[in-house]
Amino acid sequence: INLMFTRAIVLLSLAVPSSAFVQPTLFNSPSTARFASKEATNGEVTHTKKKDTNGEAIVNGSAATDGESGKDPHSFIVPILGDLHIDPRKMEDYSIGREHVKSIIKDAKSKVGNDNVALVSLGDLGESKNCDHNPDNPFELFAGTSKCHTMAAAFLGSFDVPYEVIGGNHDLEGIDEFDSDARNLRNFLKCHGKETPQFCRQIAEKTLLVGLCSTIFREATYTSHEVIIDDEQIRWFEELLKSKPAEDGWKIFVFSHAPPNGSGIRIIQENHVVNGCCWLNHSSEKNCRKFIELVREHRCIKGWFSGHFHLGQDYQDSITFPTIDPSEGPYPNRGSCVFAQTSVMRAGTSRDGRQQSRLLRGTKDGFEICTIDHKNDGKVRVDATITYRDNSHEVGVYAHEDEAYDHDNYFKVYQPQMDDHAYICADDEEMCMLTPDPITDETVAWWKLSCGRVLGVVNGMMLEFDKSTLAPLGLVMSQDELSGKQVAIVDSGLEECMINFEEDGMDGADCADTEQDDSREQAVLVFDDDGVTVVQPNDDGSYWRKIVRNKIARMKERRREKAAVEFAQMFLPVRTEEEAKVKTVSTWGPYTTTSGVAKSTGVEGITKQAKKLTVYSS
């Protein structure tokens, strides 16, 4: 994704303390081998046709009946590349990084055999800028174009090993070349020799690599940079998990561009939080939580790798384990899955100066998650080792202490926990003063409304958190609106149902929800001496502000505003373009008032003078 902000949210870890790491003996048992459907031939990759399986999952690298002598059928090695954002003008870091990875792959083949090694790319393959790649269109973005995916396929195919790839939030961004997501997606699949957006590769005995691909950009309801897994892939994924139960010894490692809600990953960029694109299917409450529910249900999922944040792997919070020491906090309920974040290869795409890739090394006894450090001659560092206790349980240990947690690009935000020091308001309180003092950057408080929604104040902002996982969902109130004010929660429901005959459009409204909702009705109030702001929820009950629309909608809005500025310069008493911009405002719907009659379309404080009591809609 593009570099938009330099600050990041780092949610504090409840992780197991680091301890001494003893590397297990790897790759030492007899074997069978696997063959890949993408075969490396003299540095080039050829794609063999995958067969139709009557609706069943297409599996690359199907198990062979005989294999390479002396190789362990359970052992495998997989380098994992984060957001590449290839810029054809800046290929030096990619060439250097490729040599680091190829050296590891060559060594891996000698240990586990050619067919138990594969490369995975986590998407966002091209730079979301004009890269001087199209003389006919000097404004075209490189990401998502035919040239981008052709170049990325050549790069990924040059590691002398089969590769798998999934799409990120920029891989369908060829908006000048393709007029729909479907056409852009077809080109992506064609360039990479894929039949489906998702992938499934058998990498070792009863061990699968599974990838889920973002397939929506132009048609996104909100920000185009949300990583959206479509319903068809979700159904496919769920059926695959049901067919490969942990009880039968199956182990599945999942790859997606963004992590799922509930992963516990706490190295998060601020812009992803406020724009609502941290997690898979972030804006859909049901689908956003679906992935962690599948992880909890299907303990065959052993690892989940993601990128998206352009942040390094030197922090323990970039890896989370399925269980933690009870002294460190409540049970996280992450099934049997270890979640790991992946950094970037090119310096120009890094948000914290790190240039790193991941390395996954597995045996029948467990697996290691490692870092390939491209700024340190490709040195491999073990970050965590996970040992299987049985088919459904494992123990994870960090292999190194946190590094550079005081980096200037970061600020820390704690992860909310039930009954911790910042949990304010008892369930039976009719009024709760959440912040007895005016809010500052240092204020930390969170609370659970009677409806189950969770709101909190951190870093001077009000955020909404997921009511199940307590992961941040999005911005409710920004720092400039909240600073110096206080927050209170008050009961707003009536004790008795009354019919209002006085106000137009409100007949019987007081009785509307009494039968459907047993929870107390509450109001979130932000106030100071100058007035009170009511924080209204969205139609779906959530509070975080789904402000950012998709890129196509925003481009049209900017064109309308540009036309308005030009009009203002012609017909208003302004002298410069800057003055015209100040005089030009936009209004957005659908709601600006609690009235049941459409009497006014003015926006408080923008197109008409604000009242002392304002209504703030999420």
XYZ file of C-alpha atoms in Angstrom:
618
model
C 0.000 0.000 0.000
C 1.041 3.623 -0.449
C 3.080 5.471 2.146
C 0.469 7.750 3.677
C 1.391 8.195 7.315
C 4.577 7.676 9.278
C 2.949 7.016 12.611
C 1.778 3.556 13.531
C -0.318 1.954 16.206
C 1.549 -0.744 18.089
C -0.885 -2.536 20.346
C 0.913 -3.851 23.374
C 1.511 -7.563 23.444
C 0.232 -10.066 25.961
C 2.878 -12.441 24.662
C 4.829 -15.226 26.299
C 8.137 -13.846 27.584
C 11.166 -14.736 25.495
C 13.191 -17.703 26.597
C 16.241 -19.554 25.419
C 15.761 -21.171 22.034
C 17.056 -24.612 21.227
C 16.727 -25.349 17.532
C 15.333 -28.831 16.914
C 17.063 -31.231 14.577
C 15.475 -30.717 11.190
C 15.110 -32.737 8.016
C 16.415 -36.064 9.212
C 13.929 -38.785 8.337
C 13.142 -40.950 5.289
C 10.683 -39.767 2.700
C 8.385 -39.543 -0.227
C 8.450 -36.478 -2.473
C 6.001 -34.118 -4.101
C 5.732 -32.787 -7.611
C 4.681 -29.239 -8.401
C 2.293 -28.033 -11.059
C 4.647 -25.116 -11.736
C 7.996 -26.583 -12.712
C 11.279 -24.666 -12.641
C 13.216 -25.059 -15.896
C 16.456 -23.159 -16.410
C 15.284 -20.255 -14.312
C 11.940 -19.939 -16.101
C 8.592 -21.108 -14.794
C 6.149 -23.062 -16.902
C 2.561 -23.516 -15.756
C 0.987 -26.935 -16.234
C -2.774 -27.259 -16.586
C -4.695 -27.979 -13.392
C -7.506 -30.495 -13.636
C -11.146 -29.896 -12.822
C -12.066 -31.656 -9.584
C -15.874 -31.354 -9.681
C -16.006 -28.535 -7.169
C -13.307 -29.905 -4.879
C -10.239 -27.830 -4.087
C -7.614 -27.821 -6.832
C -4.382 -28.860 -5.136
C -1.000 -28.015 -6.628
C 1.955 -30.218 -5.732
C -0.144 -33.367 -5.265
C 1.450 -36.158 -3.222
C 3.588 -38.652 -5.113
C 3.710 -42.355 -4.313
C 7.480 -42.516 -4.406
C 9.973 -39.806 -3.691
C 13.550 -38.784 -3.325
C 15.563 -41.192 -1.254
C 16.494 -40.010 2.225
C 14.132 -37.045 2.292
C 11.571 -36.538 5.059
C 8.034 -36.365 3.584
C 6.916 -34.094 6.450
C 9.679 -31.501 6.023
C 9.257 -28.395 3.887
C 10.712 -24.919 3.417
C 8.796 -21.878 2.131
C 10.217 -18.353 1.671
C 7.456 -15.737 1.940
C 7.665 -12.321 0.254
C 5.683 -9.377 1.612
C 4.385 -6.381 -0.347
C 6.723 -6.063 -3.348
C 5.403 -2.831 -4.897
C 7.738 -3.307 -7.837
C 8.909 -0.088 -9.461
C 10.612 -0.866 -12.801
C 12.915 2.121 -12.236
C 14.200 0.820 -8.891
C 15.095 -2.844 -9.258
C 18.359 -3.024 -7.290
C 16.803 -4.110 -3.983
C 14.764 -6.782 -5.749
C 17.840 -8.227 -7.456
C 19.729 -8.325 -4.159
C 16.759 -9.787 -2.275
C 16.221 -12.453 -4.916
C 19.810 -13.658 -4.592
C 19.347 -13.925 -0.812
C 16.239 -16.051 -1.263
C 17.648 -18.161 -4.103
C 20.603 -19.096 -1.920
C 18.194 -20.294 0.778
C 16.114 -22.187 -1.776
C 19.160 -23.961 -3.174
C 20.151 -25.116 0.295
C 16.537 -26.078 1.082
C 16.291 -28.352 -1.961
C 19.324 -30.293 -0.787
C 17.645 -30.822 2.602
C 14.007 -31.540 1.784
C 14.033 -32.194 -1.956
C 12.928 -30.043 -4.880
C 9.222 -30.650 -4.433
C 8.918 -29.699 -0.773
C 10.086 -26.151 -1.457
C 7.898 -23.338 -2.795
C 7.758 -19.537 -2.825
C 4.715 -17.514 -1.704
C 4.032 -13.859 -2.515
C 1.513 -11.979 -0.348
C 0.470 -9.554 -3.080
C 0.592 -5.812 -3.725
C 2.959 -6.559 -6.573
C 3.309 -3.124 -8.200
C 3.968 0.432 -7.092
C 0.800 2.523 -6.844
C 2.387 5.422 -8.716
C 3.181 6.368 -12.257
C 6.535 4.705 -12.930
C 7.244 6.158 -16.378
C 6.016 2.845 -17.763
C 3.440 4.120 -20.258
C 4.488 6.977 -22.578
C 0.900 7.271 -23.819
C -0.465 7.953 -20.336
C 1.884 9.782 -17.964
C -0.731 9.618 -15.179
C -1.405 5.870 -15.197
C -0.583 4.001 -11.988
C 1.729 1.019 -12.465
C -0.052 -1.235 -9.935
C -2.593 -3.626 -11.422
C -1.638 -3.061 -15.068
C -0.728 -5.781 -17.560
C 2.867 -4.551 -17.516
C 2.911 -4.745 -13.729
C 1.664 -8.330 -13.525
C 3.794 -9.502 -16.443
C 6.876 -8.065 -14.745
C 5.884 -9.466 -11.336
C 5.302 -12.925 -12.828
C 8.752 -12.839 -14.445
C 10.307 -11.802 -11.127
C 8.494 -14.421 -9.038
C 9.231 -17.041 -11.681
C 12.989 -16.403 -11.509
C 13.630 -18.040 -8.111
C 14.039 -21.549 -9.598
C 11.134 -22.880 -7.566
C 7.331 -23.023 -7.986
C 5.550 -19.918 -6.709
C 2.085 -19.114 -5.458
C 0.661 -15.591 -5.343
C -2.425 -13.857 -4.005
C -3.739 -10.377 -4.745
C -3.566 -7.490 -2.306
C -5.448 -4.209 -2.206
C -3.399 -2.704 -5.088
C -3.367 -5.635 -7.517
C -6.625 -4.648 -9.266
C -5.652 -0.977 -9.492
C -5.249 -0.938 -13.281
C -8.137 1.501 -13.507
C -7.006 3.139 -16.758
C -6.509 -0.170 -18.559
C -9.456 -2.188 -17.232
C -13.005 -0.946 -16.698
C -14.016 -3.554 -14.117
C -12.605 -5.630 -11.301
C -13.554 -8.803 -13.176
C -11.438 -7.913 -16.229
C -8.533 -6.786 -14.076
C -8.736 -10.027 -12.082
C -8.764 -12.157 -15.241
C -5.574 -10.456 -16.366
C -3.977 -11.046 -12.952
C -4.838 -14.761 -13.138
C -3.632 -15.075 -16.747
C -0.288 -13.419 -16.069
C 0.427 -15.698 -13.121
C -0.921 -18.917 -14.640
C -3.691 -19.207 -12.054
C -7.130 -20.709 -12.595
C -8.651 -19.309 -9.417
C -7.878 -16.325 -7.179
C -7.197 -18.634 -4.245
C -4.582 -21.379 -4.204
C -3.967 -24.685 -2.463
C -0.596 -26.445 -2.646
C 0.425 -29.661 -0.918
C 3.952 -28.953 0.282
C 4.540 -32.030 2.463
C 2.771 -35.055 3.911
C -0.740 -33.896 4.925
C 0.480 -30.282 4.831
C -1.167 -27.607 2.683
C -0.333 -24.031 1.756
C -3.594 -22.132 1.190
C -3.931 -18.582 -0.159
C -6.913 -16.198 -0.163
C -6.984 -13.356 -2.700
C -8.496 -9.860 -2.607
C -10.872 -9.542 -5.570
C -12.624 -6.173 -5.139
C -11.242 -2.686 -5.782
C -13.522 -0.501 -7.931
C -16.654 -2.021 -6.424
C -15.613 -1.603 -2.785
C -18.373 0.007 -0.720
C -15.842 1.965 1.310
C -12.083 2.332 0.886
C -10.591 0.509 -2.098
C -7.671 -0.434 0.124
C -9.755 -2.818 2.171
C -8.606 -6.387 1.476
C -11.811 -8.188 0.524
C -12.122 -11.968 0.199
C -15.280 -12.694 -1.792
C -18.037 -15.012 -0.583
C -17.138 -17.753 -3.075
C -13.600 -17.987 -1.710
C -14.880 -18.021 1.866
C -17.203 -20.941 1.063
C -14.338 -22.740 -0.701
C -12.048 -22.163 2.276
C -14.591 -23.446 4.783
C -15.258 -26.600 2.755
C -11.526 -27.234 2.434
C -11.074 -26.952 6.202
C -13.931 -29.379 6.824
C -12.335 -31.908 4.481
C -8.897 -31.734 6.155
C -9.512 -32.185 9.895
C -6.746 -31.908 12.454
C -7.843 -35.262 13.868
C -6.612 -36.881 10.637
C -3.233 -35.189 10.941
C -3.755 -32.330 8.455
C -1.810 -29.098 8.876
C -2.728 -25.957 6.928
C -0.750 -22.728 6.564
C -2.809 -19.786 5.288
C -1.640 -16.710 3.361
C -3.576 -13.473 2.864
C -2.538 -9.912 2.165
C -4.043 -8.484 5.374
C -4.420 -10.396 8.643
C -7.798 -11.473 9.977
C -9.535 -9.690 12.828
C -8.629 -11.570 16.009
C -5.112 -12.453 14.909
C -3.653 -10.398 17.738
C -1.131 -8.760 15.382
C -0.289 -5.452 17.062
C 2.153 -3.808 14.666
C -0.478 -1.756 12.870
C -0.239 1.403 10.787
C -2.461 4.240 12.002
C -3.906 4.964 8.577
C -5.242 1.404 8.347
C -7.129 1.871 11.608
C -8.717 5.230 10.846
C -9.559 4.257 7.249
C -11.046 0.885 8.156
C -8.705 -1.404 6.226
C -6.666 -3.240 8.887
C -8.309 -6.638 8.648
C -9.695 -8.942 5.980
C -13.217 -7.803 4.983
C -12.877 -5.026 7.541
C -16.099 -3.130 6.787
C -18.351 -6.210 6.930
C -18.944 -7.110 10.571
C -20.044 -10.648 9.732
C -17.311 -11.497 7.225
C -14.626 -9.640 9.177
C -15.148 -11.979 12.134
C -15.672 -15.079 9.957
C -11.973 -15.892 9.594
C -11.136 -16.021 13.299
C -14.273 -18.104 13.840
C -12.960 -20.613 11.278
C -9.556 -20.591 12.995
C -11.220 -21.353 16.326
C -13.311 -24.148 14.845
C -10.689 -25.836 12.652
C -7.509 -26.601 14.540
C -5.854 -27.876 11.361
C -4.904 -24.217 10.722
C -1.403 -23.964 12.173
C -0.085 -20.707 10.739
C -1.366 -17.565 9.008
C 0.979 -15.149 7.213
C 0.098 -11.626 6.073
C 1.715 -8.362 4.951
C -0.086 -5.062 4.238
C 1.463 -2.877 6.972
C 5.002 -2.417 5.562
C 6.443 -2.841 9.059
C 9.338 -4.998 10.208
C 9.685 -8.344 11.911
C 11.951 -7.283 14.788
C 9.046 -7.013 17.211
C 7.562 -9.932 19.107
C 4.140 -8.425 18.431
C 4.612 -9.268 14.743
C 4.032 -12.925 15.733
C 1.223 -14.124 17.999
C 0.764 -17.578 19.504
C -2.519 -19.447 19.998
C -2.031 -19.579 23.769
C -0.252 -17.375 26.290
C 0.814 -17.668 29.901
C -2.274 -17.048 32.105
C -0.270 -14.494 34.086
C 0.037 -12.375 30.928
C -3.691 -12.019 30.296
C -6.892 -13.838 29.294
C -6.991 -16.763 26.886
C -6.804 -15.242 23.361
C -8.931 -17.943 21.686
C -6.933 -18.221 18.465
C -7.426 -21.938 17.897
C -4.141 -23.682 17.049
C -2.905 -20.903 14.792
C 0.254 -18.793 14.935
C -0.122 -15.456 13.111
C 2.906 -13.759 11.549
C 3.346 -10.414 9.835
C 5.694 -10.055 6.870
C 7.823 -7.012 6.009
C 8.995 -5.710 2.609
C 12.008 -6.207 0.336
C 12.589 -2.719 -1.111
C 13.792 0.176 1.056
C 11.448 2.677 -0.576
C 8.380 0.735 0.545
C 9.391 0.237 4.191
C 7.778 2.334 6.920
C 10.357 1.543 9.597
C 13.558 1.022 7.623
C 13.416 -2.764 7.741
C 13.840 -4.859 4.578
C 12.848 -8.399 5.446
C 11.097 -11.499 4.178
C 9.768 -14.510 6.063
C 10.960 -18.098 6.004
C 8.747 -21.000 7.102
C 10.534 -24.283 7.910
C 8.480 -27.288 8.957
C 8.959 -30.866 10.138
C 6.662 -33.525 11.592
C 7.374 -32.119 15.068
C 6.580 -28.448 14.428
C 7.819 -25.442 12.517
C 10.009 -22.360 12.699
C 9.173 -18.828 11.627
C 12.302 -16.971 10.550
C 13.393 -13.615 9.150
C 15.473 -13.168 5.998
C 17.226 -9.843 6.598
C 17.925 -8.157 3.268
C 19.885 -5.347 4.950
C 22.220 -7.907 6.507
C 23.316 -9.951 3.461
C 20.256 -12.193 3.660
C 21.070 -13.501 7.123
C 18.437 -15.904 8.470
C 17.269 -15.368 12.052
C 14.892 -17.710 13.853
C 12.060 -15.614 15.349
C 9.866 -18.321 16.866
C 9.746 -22.081 17.167
C 6.463 -23.952 17.485
C 6.302 -27.539 18.710
C 3.275 -29.778 18.168
C 2.006 -31.361 21.380
C -0.638 -33.264 19.442
C -2.782 -32.646 16.358
C -4.703 -29.805 18.000
C -2.241 -28.178 20.408
C 1.202 -26.638 20.192
C 3.669 -24.579 22.204
C 5.347 -21.474 20.778
C 8.506 -19.769 22.018
C 10.004 -16.475 20.848
C 13.640 -16.775 19.840
C 14.767 -13.181 20.397
C 13.923 -10.080 22.389
C 12.056 -7.112 20.932
C 14.213 -4.720 18.933
C 13.718 -0.967 18.390
C 10.385 -0.657 20.173
C 11.294 2.972 20.815
C 11.572 3.740 17.111
C 10.412 7.293 16.362
C 7.853 6.102 13.820
C 5.773 4.315 16.461
C 3.594 5.043 19.409
C 2.202 2.404 21.729
C -1.455 1.685 22.417
C -2.468 -0.961 24.871
C -4.735 -3.856 23.898
C -8.022 -3.615 25.824
C -8.697 -6.428 28.305
C -11.772 -7.128 30.336
C -11.534 -5.639 33.841
C -8.181 -3.946 33.269
C -7.300 -0.565 34.733
C -8.856 1.377 31.864
C -12.191 -0.459 31.790
C -14.651 2.212 32.916
C -18.356 2.044 33.810
C -20.242 -0.766 35.479
C -23.099 -2.329 33.529
C -25.758 -1.010 35.918
C -24.682 2.649 36.001
C -27.270 5.070 34.597
C -24.620 7.730 34.024
C -20.879 7.250 33.764
C -18.296 10.017 33.548
C -15.604 8.279 31.519
C -13.005 11.013 31.566
C -13.039 13.113 34.747
C -10.325 15.302 33.182
C -10.121 16.782 29.669
C -8.760 14.307 27.108
C -5.084 14.501 26.117
C -2.732 12.312 24.070
C -2.040 10.339 27.249
C -5.667 9.540 28.121
C -6.439 5.800 28.101
C -9.989 4.610 28.755
C -12.377 2.145 27.236
C -15.874 0.977 27.945
C -18.473 -1.521 26.862
C -21.945 -0.221 26.064
C -25.012 -2.169 27.117
C -25.524 -3.186 23.469
C -22.113 -4.874 23.518
C -20.261 -2.293 21.406
C -16.813 -1.344 22.697
C -15.419 2.194 22.446
C -12.159 3.579 23.759
C -9.983 6.679 23.930
C -6.327 6.209 22.970
C -3.775 8.633 21.548
C -6.298 11.445 21.775
C -8.772 9.625 19.457
C -11.970 7.720 20.091
C -11.883 4.287 18.450
C -14.294 1.393 18.218
C -13.010 -2.084 19.065
C -14.437 -5.442 18.050
C -16.689 -6.694 20.827
C -15.342 -10.246 20.536
C -11.636 -9.868 19.747
C -11.130 -6.290 21.034
C -9.193 -5.514 17.834
C -9.394 -1.862 16.679
C -12.056 -1.349 14.011
C -11.930 2.323 13.174
C -12.098 5.978 14.066
C -15.135 7.362 15.885
C -13.796 10.832 16.726
C -10.523 12.365 15.641
C -7.988 14.029 17.895
C -8.792 17.549 16.727
C -12.453 17.098 17.715
C -11.843 15.253 20.990
C -8.837 16.984 22.541
C -9.676 18.967 25.674
C -13.171 17.511 25.952
C -14.709 14.840 28.175
C -16.858 11.760 27.524
C -19.941 10.589 29.400
C -22.363 7.683 28.902
C -25.982 8.244 29.911
C -29.134 6.169 29.691
C -31.311 7.514 26.882
C -34.253 5.070 26.779
C -37.679 5.838 28.242
C -39.021 3.844 31.177
C -42.429 3.699 29.530
C -43.448 3.585 25.893
C -45.195 6.810 24.850
C -46.746 7.930 21.592
C -45.517 11.343 20.389
C -48.271 13.217 18.560
C -46.511 16.566 18.597
C -43.538 16.076 16.221
C -44.059 15.244 12.551
C -42.773 11.824 11.570
C -42.288 10.567 15.153
C -45.677 8.917 15.784
C -45.043 5.766 17.817
C -41.273 6.042 17.425
C -40.649 5.750 21.158
C -42.084 2.225 21.021
C -40.202 1.173 17.890
C -37.464 -1.036 19.336
C -38.837 -2.066 22.717
C -39.680 -5.607 21.655
C -36.631 -6.267 19.492
C -33.872 -5.079 21.827
C -33.700 -5.915 25.523
C -30.490 -3.911 26.107
C -30.572 -0.498 27.686
C -30.475 2.402 25.274
C -27.498 4.659 25.915
C -26.067 7.882 24.517
C -22.366 8.631 24.095
C -21.779 12.316 24.837
C -18.664 14.391 24.192
C -18.751 17.762 25.934
C -16.952 20.828 27.180
C -18.137 24.211 28.459
C -19.108 25.254 24.949
C -21.552 22.435 24.225
C -22.422 18.754 23.889
C -21.918 16.479 20.901
C -24.045 13.325 20.599
C -22.089 10.464 18.992
C -24.741 8.637 16.968
C -24.175 5.038 15.773
C -24.386 3.911 12.166
C -27.487 2.133 10.863
C -25.895 -1.242 11.604
C -25.224 -0.269 15.233
C -21.490 0.261 14.814
C -19.870 3.558 15.755
C -16.678 3.762 13.695
C -16.966 6.220 10.845
C -17.024 4.563 7.435
C -15.885 7.760 5.768
C -13.602 6.722 2.910
C -15.297 5.542 -0.256
C -13.569 3.610 -2.987
C -11.003 5.259 -5.234
C -13.298 5.563 -8.258
C -15.950 7.420 -6.230
C -13.320 9.717 -4.734
C -11.849 10.510 -8.152
C -15.299 11.601 -9.354
C -15.801 13.700 -6.213
C -12.464 15.453 -6.746
C -13.370 16.192 -10.364
C -16.675 17.775 -9.220
C -14.831 19.876 -6.645
C -12.280 20.942 -9.255
C -15.141 22.065 -11.521
C -16.640 23.988 -8.583
C -13.332 25.758 -7.910
C -13.088 26.777 -11.559
C -16.672 28.032 -11.406
C -15.905 30.031 -8.231
C -12.943 31.718 -9.933
C -15.216 32.817 -12.764
C -18.289 33.967 -10.868
C -17.350 34.678 -7.212
C -15.352 37.646 -5.880
C -12.150 35.651 -5.400
C -8.721 36.485 -6.778
C -6.824 33.182 -6.580
C -7.401 29.464 -6.859
C -6.597 29.099 -3.149
C -9.342 31.567 -2.232
C -11.741 29.653 -4.473
C -10.871 26.406 -2.706
C -11.636 27.981 0.681
C -15.033 29.092 -0.610
C -15.856 25.618 -1.986
C -17.301 22.902 0.284
C -18.980 19.548 -0.319
C -21.947 18.001 1.440
C -22.472 14.301 1.887
C -25.574 12.307 2.812
C -27.549 10.633 3.764
C -28.369 12.032 7.226
C -27.736 15.421 8.820
C -30.671 15.668 11.262
C -32.959 13.674 13.565
C -36.050 15.237 11.988
C -38.639 12.938 10.471
C -39.361 15.518 7.773
C -36.915 16.629 5.078
C -36.893 20.356 5.832
C -33.210 21.210 5.575
C -30.107 19.830 3.875
C -27.629 22.135 5.569
C -24.607 20.692 7.322
C -23.985 22.114 10.794
C -20.786 24.161 10.874
C -20.142 23.816 7.129
C -22.999 25.207 5.051
C -24.819 26.813 7.970
C -23.934 27.999 11.444
C -23.557 25.259 14.028
C -25.786 25.129 17.088
C -24.454 24.691 20.596
C -25.913 21.170 20.712
C -24.852 19.217 17.648
C -25.514 15.679 16.517
C -22.443 13.773 15.392
C -23.302 10.875 13.087
C -20.867 8.030 12.614
